[in-house]
Structure formats: structure tokens, C-alpha cells
mmCIF file of C-alpha atoms in Angstrom:
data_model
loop_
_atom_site.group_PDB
_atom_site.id
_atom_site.type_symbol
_atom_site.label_atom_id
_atom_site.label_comp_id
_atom_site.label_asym_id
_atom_site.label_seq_id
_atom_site.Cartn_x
_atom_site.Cartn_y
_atom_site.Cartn_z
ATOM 1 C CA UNK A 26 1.489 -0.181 18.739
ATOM 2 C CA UNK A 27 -0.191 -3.133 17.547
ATOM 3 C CA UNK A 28 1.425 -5.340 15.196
ATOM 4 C CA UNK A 29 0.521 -7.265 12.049
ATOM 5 C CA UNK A 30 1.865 -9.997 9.487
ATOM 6 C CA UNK A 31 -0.163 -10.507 6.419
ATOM 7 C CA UNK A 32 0.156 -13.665 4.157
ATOM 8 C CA UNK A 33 -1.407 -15.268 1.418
ATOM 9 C CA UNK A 34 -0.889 -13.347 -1.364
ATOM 10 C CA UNK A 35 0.776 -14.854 -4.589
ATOM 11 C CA UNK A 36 0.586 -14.942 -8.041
ATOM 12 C CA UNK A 37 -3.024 -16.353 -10.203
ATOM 13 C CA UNK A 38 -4.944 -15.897 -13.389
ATOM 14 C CA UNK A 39 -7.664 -13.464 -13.840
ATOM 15 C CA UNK A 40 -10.635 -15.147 -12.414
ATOM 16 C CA UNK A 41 -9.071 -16.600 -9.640
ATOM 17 C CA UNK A 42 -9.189 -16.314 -5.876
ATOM 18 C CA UNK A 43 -6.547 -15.811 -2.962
ATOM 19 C CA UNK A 44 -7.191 -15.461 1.166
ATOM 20 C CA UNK A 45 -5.494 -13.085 2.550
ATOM 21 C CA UNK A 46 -4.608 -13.576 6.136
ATOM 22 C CA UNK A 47 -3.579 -10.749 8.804
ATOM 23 C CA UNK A 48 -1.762 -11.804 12.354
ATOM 24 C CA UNK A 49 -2.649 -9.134 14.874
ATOM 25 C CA UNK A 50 -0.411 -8.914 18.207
ATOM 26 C CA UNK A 51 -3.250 -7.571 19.784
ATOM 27 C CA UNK A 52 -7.264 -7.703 20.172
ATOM 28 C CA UNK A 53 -8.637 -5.995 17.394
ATOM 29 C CA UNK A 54 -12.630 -6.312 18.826
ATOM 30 C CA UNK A 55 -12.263 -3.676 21.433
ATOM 31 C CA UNK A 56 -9.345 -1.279 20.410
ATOM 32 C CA UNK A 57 -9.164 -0.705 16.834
ATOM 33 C CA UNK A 58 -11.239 -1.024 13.019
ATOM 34 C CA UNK A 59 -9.704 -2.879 10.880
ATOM 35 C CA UNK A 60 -9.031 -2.683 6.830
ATOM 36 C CA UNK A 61 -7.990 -3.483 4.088
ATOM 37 C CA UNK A 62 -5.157 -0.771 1.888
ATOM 38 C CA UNK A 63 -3.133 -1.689 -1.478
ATOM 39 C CA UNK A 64 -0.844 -0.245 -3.503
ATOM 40 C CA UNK A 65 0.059 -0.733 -7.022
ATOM 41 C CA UNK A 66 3.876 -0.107 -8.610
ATOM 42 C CA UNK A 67 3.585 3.969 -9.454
ATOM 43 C CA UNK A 68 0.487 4.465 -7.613
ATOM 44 C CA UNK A 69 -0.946 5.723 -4.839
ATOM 45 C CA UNK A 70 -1.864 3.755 -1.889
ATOM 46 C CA UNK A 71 -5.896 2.794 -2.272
ATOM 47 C CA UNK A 72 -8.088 1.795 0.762
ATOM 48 C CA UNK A 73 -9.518 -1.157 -0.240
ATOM 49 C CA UNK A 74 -12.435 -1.920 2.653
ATOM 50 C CA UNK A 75 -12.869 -1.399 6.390
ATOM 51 C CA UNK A 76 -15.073 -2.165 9.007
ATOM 52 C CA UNK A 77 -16.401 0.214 10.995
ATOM 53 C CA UNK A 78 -17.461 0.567 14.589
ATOM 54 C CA UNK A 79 -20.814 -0.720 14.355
ATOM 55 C CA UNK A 80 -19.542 -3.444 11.577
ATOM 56 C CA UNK A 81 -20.539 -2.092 9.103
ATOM 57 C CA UNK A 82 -18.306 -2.882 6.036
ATOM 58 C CA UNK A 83 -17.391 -0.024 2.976
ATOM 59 C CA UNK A 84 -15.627 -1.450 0.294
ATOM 60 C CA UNK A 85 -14.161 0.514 -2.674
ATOM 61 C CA UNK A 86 -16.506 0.231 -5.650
ATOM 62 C CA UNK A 87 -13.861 -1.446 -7.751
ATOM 63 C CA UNK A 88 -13.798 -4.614 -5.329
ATOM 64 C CA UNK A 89 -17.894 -4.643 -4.415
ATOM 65 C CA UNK A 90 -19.350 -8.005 -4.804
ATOM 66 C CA UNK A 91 -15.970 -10.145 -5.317
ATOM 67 C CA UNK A 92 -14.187 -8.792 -2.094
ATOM 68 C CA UNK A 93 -15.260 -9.878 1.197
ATOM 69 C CA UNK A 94 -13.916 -8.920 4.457
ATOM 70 C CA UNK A 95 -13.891 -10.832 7.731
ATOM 71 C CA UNK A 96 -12.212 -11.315 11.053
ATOM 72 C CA UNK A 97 -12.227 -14.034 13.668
ATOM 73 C CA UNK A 98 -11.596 -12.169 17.259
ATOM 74 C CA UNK A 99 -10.820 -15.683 19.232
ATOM 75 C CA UNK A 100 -7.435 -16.219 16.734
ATOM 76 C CA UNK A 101 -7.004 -12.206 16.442
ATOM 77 C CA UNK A 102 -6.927 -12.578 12.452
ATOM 78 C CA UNK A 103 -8.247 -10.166 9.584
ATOM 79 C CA UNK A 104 -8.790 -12.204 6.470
ATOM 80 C CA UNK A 105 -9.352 -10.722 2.976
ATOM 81 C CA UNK A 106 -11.200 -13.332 0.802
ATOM 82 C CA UNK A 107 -10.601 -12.098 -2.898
ATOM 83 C CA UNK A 108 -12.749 -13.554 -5.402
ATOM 84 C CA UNK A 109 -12.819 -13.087 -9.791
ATOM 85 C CA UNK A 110 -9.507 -11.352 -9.354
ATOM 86 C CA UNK A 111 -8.616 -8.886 -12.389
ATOM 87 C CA UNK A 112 -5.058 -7.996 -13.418
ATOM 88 C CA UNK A 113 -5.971 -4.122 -12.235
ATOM 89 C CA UNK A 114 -5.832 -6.003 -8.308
ATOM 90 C CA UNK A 115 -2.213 -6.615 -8.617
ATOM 91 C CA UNK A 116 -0.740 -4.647 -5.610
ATOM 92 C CA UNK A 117 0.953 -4.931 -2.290
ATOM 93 C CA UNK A 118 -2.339 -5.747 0.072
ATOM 94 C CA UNK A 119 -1.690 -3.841 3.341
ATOM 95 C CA UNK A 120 -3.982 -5.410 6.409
ATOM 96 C CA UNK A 121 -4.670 -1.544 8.569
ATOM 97 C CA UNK A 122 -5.422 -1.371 12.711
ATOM 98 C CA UNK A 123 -7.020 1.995 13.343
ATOM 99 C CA UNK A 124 -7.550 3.269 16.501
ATOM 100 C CA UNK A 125 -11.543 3.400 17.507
ATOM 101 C CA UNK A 126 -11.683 7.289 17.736
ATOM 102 C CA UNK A 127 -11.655 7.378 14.135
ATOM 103 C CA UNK A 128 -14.056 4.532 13.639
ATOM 104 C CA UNK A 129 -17.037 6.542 13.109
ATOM 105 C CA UNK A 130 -19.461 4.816 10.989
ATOM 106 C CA UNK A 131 -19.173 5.263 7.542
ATOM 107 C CA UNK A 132 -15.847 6.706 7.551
ATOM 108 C CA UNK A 133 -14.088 7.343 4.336
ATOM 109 C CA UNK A 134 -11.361 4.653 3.442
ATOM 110 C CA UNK A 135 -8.728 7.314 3.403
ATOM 111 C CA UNK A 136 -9.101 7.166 7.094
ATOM 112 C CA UNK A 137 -7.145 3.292 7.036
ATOM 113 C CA UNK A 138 -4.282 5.532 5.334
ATOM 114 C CA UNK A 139 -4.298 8.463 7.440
ATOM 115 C CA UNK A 140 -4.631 6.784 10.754
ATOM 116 C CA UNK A 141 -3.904 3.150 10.577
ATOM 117 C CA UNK A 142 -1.184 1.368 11.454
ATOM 118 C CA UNK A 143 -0.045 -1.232 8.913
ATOM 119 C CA UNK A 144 1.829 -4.562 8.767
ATOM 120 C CA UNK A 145 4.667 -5.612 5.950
ATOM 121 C CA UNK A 146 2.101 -6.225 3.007
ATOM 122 C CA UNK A 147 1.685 -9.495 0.873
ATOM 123 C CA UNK A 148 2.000 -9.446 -2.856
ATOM 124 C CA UNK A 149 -0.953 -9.889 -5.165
ATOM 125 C CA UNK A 150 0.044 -10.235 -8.582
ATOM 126 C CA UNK A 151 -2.619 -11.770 -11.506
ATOM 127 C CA UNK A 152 -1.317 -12.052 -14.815
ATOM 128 C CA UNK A 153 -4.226 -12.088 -17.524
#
């Protein structure tokens, strides 16, 4: 099972950005899609983008155009560049590995919940 440490969450103002970093023990090119998942205090957990097999990218409408998603294959890192942040953001950001059999293109980000694997989380807290 692969493994993964996420960092660089924190706390900011509305309007402000964080990078979010994921370690991955393993190559995530070949083997699995990667995503994005958060969870807010009382909520339920909310797939937040993913990359599918052809990499393509679906985000969640409330993140389109001030979310961006990337990954750099050589260091084995998912990042999660958050731009205009919004108190509604602040949640535990989960970085999800899921297996390539259920990377079908366009899959539904409830997918990253049912069938990824996820690392600790990194808190994302913005205060308005």
C-alpha cells in the first residue's frame, strides 16, 4: 500500500494562497490517479479534484478556477496549489492514491473516497 505525507497547510486570510505538498512512497505515473479529498469539522468528506488516466483533471465546482492540481513524477510529489482561499475551504486536505482500475476518465470524485488510499491530512484553516 502506497504511502503518503501531506504538508503545507496552515492558517491565512480569505484571499490568500497555500501549496499543498503530498510525499508518495511510491511511483504514482504508472500505478495509481491521484487527488485531492477534504473534510470540514461536522461534514462529510468532499473530493476536491483528481486526475484521471488520460490527465485529465475534474475539480469540484466550488474550487474551479482558484484550485490547481499538479504532480512532478521524478520527486514522486502531488501538490495542491490553492489560490483566493474562502473561509468555506477550511478543512483537513487529504492527498488520495487510487489504484488505475478505477481511473476511468471522467470518473466521479467520490471514486478518491471510495477507492483511494489516503495519507494523515494537513490543516487548512482561513479565518475571514
Amino acid at each position: 500500500q502506497v504511502h503518503l505525507v501531506e504538508s503545507g497547510g496552515g492558517s491565512v486570510q480569505s484571499g490568500g494562497s497555500l501549496r499543498l505538498s503530498c510525499a508518495t512512497s511510491e511511483d504514482i505515473d504508472s500505478t495509481y490517479c491521484m487527488g485531492w479529498t477534504r473534510q470540514a469539522p461536522g461534514k462529510e468528506r468532499q473530493g476536491v479534484v483528481g486526475i484521471d488516466s488520460d490527465g485529465t483533471t475534474t475539480y469540484a465546482d466550488s474550487v474551479k478556477g482558484r484550485f490547481s492540481i499538479s504532480q512532478d513524477n521524478a520527486k514522486k510529489t502531488l501538490y495542491l496549489q490553492m489560490n483566493s482561499l474562502k473561509p468555506e475551504d477550511t478543512a483537513m486536505y487529504h492527498c488520495a492514491a487510487m489504484p488505475r482500475v478505477y481511473c476511468s476518465p471522467g470518473y466521479s470524485l467520490n471514486r478518491l473516497i471510495d477507492f483511494g488510499y489516503w495519507g494523515q491530512g494537513t490543516q487548512v484553516t482561513v479565518s475571514s
